[in-house]
JSON list of C-alpha atoms in Angstrom, two decimals:
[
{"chain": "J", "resi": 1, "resn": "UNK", "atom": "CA", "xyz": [-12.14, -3.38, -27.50]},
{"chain": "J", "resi": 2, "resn": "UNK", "atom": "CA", "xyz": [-12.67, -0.70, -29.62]},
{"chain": "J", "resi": 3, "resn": "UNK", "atom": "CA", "xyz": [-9.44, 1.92, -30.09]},
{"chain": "J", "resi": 4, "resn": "UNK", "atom": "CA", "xyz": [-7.36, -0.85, -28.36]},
{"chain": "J", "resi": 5, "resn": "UNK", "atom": "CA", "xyz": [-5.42, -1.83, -31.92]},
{"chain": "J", "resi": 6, "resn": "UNK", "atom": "CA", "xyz": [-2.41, -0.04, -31.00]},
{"chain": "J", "resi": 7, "resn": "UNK", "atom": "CA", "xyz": [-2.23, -2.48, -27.66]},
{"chain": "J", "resi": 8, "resn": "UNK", "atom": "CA", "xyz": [-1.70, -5.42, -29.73]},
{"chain": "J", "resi": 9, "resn": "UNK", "atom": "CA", "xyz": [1.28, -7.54, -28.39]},
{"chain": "J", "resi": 10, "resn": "UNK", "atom": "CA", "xyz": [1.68, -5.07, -25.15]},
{"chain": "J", "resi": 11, "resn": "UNK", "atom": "CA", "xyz": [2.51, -6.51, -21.78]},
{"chain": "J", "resi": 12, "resn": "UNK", "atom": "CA", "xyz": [0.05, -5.49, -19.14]},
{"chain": "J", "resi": 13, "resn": "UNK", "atom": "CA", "xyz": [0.34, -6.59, -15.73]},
{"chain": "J", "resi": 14, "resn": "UNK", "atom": "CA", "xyz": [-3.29, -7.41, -13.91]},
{"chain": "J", "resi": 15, "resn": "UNK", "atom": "CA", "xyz": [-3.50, -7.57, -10.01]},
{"chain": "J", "resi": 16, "resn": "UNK", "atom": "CA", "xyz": [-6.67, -8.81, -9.52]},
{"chain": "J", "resi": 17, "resn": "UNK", "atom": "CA", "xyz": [-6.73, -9.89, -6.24]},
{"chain": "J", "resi": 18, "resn": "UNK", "atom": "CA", "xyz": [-5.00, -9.96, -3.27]},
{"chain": "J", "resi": 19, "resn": "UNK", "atom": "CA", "xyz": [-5.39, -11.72, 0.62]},
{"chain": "J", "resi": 20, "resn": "UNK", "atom": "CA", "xyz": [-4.82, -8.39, 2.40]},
{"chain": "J", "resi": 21, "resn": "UNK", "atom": "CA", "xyz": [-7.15, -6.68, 0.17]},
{"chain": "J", "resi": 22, "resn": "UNK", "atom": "CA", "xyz": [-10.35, -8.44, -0.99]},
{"chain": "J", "resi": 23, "resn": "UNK", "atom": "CA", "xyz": [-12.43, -7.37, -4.07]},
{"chain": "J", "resi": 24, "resn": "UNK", "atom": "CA", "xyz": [-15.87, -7.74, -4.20]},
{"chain": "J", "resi": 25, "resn": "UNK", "atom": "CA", "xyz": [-17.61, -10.64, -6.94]},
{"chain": "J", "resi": 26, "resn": "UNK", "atom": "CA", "xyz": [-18.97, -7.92, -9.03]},
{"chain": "J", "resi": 27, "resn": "UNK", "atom": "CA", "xyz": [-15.90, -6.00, -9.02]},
{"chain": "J", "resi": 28, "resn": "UNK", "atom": "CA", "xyz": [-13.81, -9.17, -9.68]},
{"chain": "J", "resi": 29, "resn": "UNK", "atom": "CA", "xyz": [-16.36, -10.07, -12.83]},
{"chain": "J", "resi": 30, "resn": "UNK", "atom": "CA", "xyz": [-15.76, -6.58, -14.41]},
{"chain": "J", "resi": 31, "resn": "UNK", "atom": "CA", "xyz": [-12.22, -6.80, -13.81]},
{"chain": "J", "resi": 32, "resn": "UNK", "atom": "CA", "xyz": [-11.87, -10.65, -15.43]},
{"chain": "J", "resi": 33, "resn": "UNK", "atom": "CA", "xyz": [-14.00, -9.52, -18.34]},
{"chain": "J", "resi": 34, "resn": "UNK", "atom": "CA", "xyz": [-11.21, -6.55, -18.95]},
{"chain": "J", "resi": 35, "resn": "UNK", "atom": "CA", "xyz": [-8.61, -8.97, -19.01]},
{"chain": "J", "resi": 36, "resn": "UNK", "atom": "CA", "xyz": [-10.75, -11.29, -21.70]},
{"chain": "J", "resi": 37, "resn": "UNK", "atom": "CA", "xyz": [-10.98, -8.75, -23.79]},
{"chain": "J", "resi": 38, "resn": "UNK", "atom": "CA", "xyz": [-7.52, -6.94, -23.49]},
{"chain": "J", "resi": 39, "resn": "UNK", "atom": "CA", "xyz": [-6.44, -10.59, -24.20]},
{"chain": "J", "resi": 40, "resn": "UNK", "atom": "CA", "xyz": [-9.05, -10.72, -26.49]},
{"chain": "J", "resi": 41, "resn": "UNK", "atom": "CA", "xyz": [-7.66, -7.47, -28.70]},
{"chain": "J", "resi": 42, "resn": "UNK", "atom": "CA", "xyz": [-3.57, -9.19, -28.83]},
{"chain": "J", "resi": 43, "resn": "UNK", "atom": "CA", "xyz": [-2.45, -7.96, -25.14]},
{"chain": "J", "resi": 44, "resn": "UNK", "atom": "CA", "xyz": [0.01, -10.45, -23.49]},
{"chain": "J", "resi": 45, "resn": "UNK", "atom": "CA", "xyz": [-1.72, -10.12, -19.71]},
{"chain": "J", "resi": 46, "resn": "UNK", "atom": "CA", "xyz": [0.50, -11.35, -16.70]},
{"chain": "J", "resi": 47, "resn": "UNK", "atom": "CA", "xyz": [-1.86, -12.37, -13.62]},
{"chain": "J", "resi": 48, "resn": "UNK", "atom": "CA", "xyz": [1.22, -13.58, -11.27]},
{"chain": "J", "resi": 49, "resn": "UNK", "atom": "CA", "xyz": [3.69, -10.36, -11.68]},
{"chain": "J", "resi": 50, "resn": "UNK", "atom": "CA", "xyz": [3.97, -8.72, -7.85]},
{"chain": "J", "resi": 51, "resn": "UNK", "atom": "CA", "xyz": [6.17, -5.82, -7.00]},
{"chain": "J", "resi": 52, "resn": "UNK", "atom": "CA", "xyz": [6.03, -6.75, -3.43]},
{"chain": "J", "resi": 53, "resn": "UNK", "atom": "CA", "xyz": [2.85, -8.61, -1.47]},
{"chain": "J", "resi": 54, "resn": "UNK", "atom": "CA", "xyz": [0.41, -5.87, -1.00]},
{"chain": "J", "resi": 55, "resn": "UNK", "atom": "CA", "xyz": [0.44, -5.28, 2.45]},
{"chain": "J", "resi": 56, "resn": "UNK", "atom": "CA", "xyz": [4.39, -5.03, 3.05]},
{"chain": "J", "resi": 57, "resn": "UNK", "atom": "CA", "xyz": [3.78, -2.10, 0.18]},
{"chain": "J", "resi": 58, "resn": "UNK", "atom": "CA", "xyz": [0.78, -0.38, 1.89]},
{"chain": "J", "resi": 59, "resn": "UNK", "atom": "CA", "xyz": [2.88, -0.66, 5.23]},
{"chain": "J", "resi": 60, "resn": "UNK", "atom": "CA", "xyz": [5.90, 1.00, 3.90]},
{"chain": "J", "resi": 61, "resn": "UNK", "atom": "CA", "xyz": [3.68, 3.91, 2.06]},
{"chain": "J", "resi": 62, "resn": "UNK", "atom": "CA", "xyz": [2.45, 4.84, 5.15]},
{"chain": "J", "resi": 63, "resn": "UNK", "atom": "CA", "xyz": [5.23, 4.91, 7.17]},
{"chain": "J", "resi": 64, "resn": "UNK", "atom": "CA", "xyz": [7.22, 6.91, 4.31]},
{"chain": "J", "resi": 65, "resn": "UNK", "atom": "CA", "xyz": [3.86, 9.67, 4.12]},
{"chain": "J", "resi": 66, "resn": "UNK", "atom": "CA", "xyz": [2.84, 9.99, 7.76]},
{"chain": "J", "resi": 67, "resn": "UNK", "atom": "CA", "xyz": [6.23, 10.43, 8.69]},
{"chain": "J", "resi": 68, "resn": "UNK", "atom": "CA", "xyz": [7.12, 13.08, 6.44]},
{"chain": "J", "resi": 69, "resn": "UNK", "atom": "CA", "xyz": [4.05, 14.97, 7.32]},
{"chain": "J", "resi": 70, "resn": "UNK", "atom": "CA", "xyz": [4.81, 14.62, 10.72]},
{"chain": "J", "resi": 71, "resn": "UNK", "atom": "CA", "xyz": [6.99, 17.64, 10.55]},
{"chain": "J", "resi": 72, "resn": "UNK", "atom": "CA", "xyz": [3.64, 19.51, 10.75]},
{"chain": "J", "resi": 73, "resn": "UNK", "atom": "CA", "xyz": [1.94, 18.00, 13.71]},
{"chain": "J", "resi": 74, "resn": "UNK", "atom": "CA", "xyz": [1.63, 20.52, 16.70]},
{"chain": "J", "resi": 75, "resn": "UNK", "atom": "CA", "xyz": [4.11, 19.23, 19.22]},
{"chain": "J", "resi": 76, "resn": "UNK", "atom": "CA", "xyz": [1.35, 18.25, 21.83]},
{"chain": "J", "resi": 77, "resn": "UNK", "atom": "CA", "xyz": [-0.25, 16.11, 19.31]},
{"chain": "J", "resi": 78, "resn": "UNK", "atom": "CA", "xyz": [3.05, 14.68, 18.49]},
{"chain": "J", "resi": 79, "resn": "UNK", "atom": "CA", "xyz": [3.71, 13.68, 21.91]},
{"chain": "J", "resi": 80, "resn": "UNK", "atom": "CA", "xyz": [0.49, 11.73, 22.11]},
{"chain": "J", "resi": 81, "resn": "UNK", "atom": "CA", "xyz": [1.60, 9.84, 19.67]},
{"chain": "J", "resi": 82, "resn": "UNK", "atom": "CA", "xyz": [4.61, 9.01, 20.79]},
{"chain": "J", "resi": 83, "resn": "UNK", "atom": "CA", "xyz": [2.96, 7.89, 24.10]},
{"chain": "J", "resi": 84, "resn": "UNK", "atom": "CA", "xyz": [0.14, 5.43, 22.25]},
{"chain": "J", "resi": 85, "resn": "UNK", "atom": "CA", "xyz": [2.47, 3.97, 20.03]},
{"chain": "J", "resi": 86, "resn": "UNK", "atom": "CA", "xyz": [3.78, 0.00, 20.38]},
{"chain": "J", "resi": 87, "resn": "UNK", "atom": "CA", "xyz": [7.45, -1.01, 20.04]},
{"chain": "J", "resi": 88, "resn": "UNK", "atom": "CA", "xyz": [7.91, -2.68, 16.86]},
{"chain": "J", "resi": 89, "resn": "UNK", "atom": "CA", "xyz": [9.75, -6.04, 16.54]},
{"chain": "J", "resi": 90, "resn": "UNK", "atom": "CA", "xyz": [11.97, -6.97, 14.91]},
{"chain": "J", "resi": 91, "resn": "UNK", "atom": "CA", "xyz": [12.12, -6.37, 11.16]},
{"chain": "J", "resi": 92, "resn": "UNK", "atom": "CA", "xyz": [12.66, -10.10, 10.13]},
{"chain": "J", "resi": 93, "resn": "UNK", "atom": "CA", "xyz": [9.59, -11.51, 12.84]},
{"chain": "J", "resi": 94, "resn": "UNK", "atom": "CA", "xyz": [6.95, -8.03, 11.98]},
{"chain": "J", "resi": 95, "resn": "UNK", "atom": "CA", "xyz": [4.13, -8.82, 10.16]},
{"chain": "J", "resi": 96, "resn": "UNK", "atom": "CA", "xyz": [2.81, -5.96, 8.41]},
{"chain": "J", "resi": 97, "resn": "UNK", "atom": "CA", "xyz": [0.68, -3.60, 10.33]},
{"chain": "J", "resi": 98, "resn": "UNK", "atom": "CA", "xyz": [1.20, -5.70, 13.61]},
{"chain": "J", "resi": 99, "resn": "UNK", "atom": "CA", "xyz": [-1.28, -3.92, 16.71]},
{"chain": "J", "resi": 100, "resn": "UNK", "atom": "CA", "xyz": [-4.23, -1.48, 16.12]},
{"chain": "J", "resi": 101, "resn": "UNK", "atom": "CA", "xyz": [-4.42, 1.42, 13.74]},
{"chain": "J", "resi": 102, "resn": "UNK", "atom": "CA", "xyz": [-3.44, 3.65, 16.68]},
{"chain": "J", "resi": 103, "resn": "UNK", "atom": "CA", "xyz": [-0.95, 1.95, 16.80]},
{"chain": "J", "resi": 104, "resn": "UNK", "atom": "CA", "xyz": [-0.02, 2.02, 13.63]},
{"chain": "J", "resi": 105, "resn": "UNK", "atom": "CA", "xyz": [-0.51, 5.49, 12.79]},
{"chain": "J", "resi": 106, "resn": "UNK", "atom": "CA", "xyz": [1.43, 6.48, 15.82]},
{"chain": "J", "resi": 107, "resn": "UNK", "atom": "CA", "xyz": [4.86, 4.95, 14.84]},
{"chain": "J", "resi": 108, "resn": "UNK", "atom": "CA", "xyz": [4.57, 6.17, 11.26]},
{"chain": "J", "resi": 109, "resn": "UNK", "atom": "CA", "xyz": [3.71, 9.74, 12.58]},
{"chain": "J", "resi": 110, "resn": "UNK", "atom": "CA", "xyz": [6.53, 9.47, 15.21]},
{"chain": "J", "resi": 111, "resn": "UNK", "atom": "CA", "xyz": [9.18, 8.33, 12.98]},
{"chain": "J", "resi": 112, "resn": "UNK", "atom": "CA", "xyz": [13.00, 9.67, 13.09]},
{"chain": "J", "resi": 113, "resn": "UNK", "atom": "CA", "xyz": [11.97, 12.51, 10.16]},
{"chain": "J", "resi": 114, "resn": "UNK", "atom": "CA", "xyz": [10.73, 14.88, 12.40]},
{"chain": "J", "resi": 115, "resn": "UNK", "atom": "CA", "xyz": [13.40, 14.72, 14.69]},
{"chain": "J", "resi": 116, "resn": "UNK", "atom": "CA", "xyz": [15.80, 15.29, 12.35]},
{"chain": "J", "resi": 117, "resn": "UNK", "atom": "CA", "xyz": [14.39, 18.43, 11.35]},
{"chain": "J", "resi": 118, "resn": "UNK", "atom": "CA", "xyz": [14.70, 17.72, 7.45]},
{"chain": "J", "resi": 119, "resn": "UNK", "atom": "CA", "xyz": [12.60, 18.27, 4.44]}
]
């Protein structure tokens, strides 16, 4: 790779596919064929390294984001929310993004931020 020299005997980290997030084939190909060559050029690539499983992240992001924009919502919008949204279970049994995206959206937008009146 040219201008990669400095990279030699870096660590790099390469998520290249996950089961809550699929890649397409050509995508995948380009991606592999960056990793030959990054290997290729010295860099030490790790293909197993996860901070957390994708969808646990990508549930948590959007519960942290839509609730601290829900500050903004008017307050009849808010209360719509509130009235589509499903109970959650238990943290231990929840699956990530358990019910539909109404759902979903509704208990990140209805979260405890806004009625704490913070931020």
């Amino acid at each position: 790779m040219p201008g990669f020299h400095r990279g030699r005997g870096r660590s790099i980290a390469a998520w290249l596919e996950d089961p809550y997030c699929a890649v397409d084939g050509e995508i995948a190909a380009v991606y592999g064929r960056l990793v030959d060559e990054l290997r290729g050029a010295g860099a030490r690539i790790d293909e197993g390294v996860r901070p957390v499983p994708l969808a646990e992240g990508h549930d948590v992001a959007q519960r942290l984001i839509q609730g601290a924009m829900s500050r903004w919502l008017p307050d009849e919008a808010f209360q719509s929310l509130l009235e589509r949204r499903l109970p959650r279970r238990p943290t231990i049994t929840r699956r990530p993004y358990d019910g539909p995206a109404t759902s979903r959206n509704g208990r990140g937008n209805t979260s405890s931020r806004r009625s704490t009146g913070s931020g």
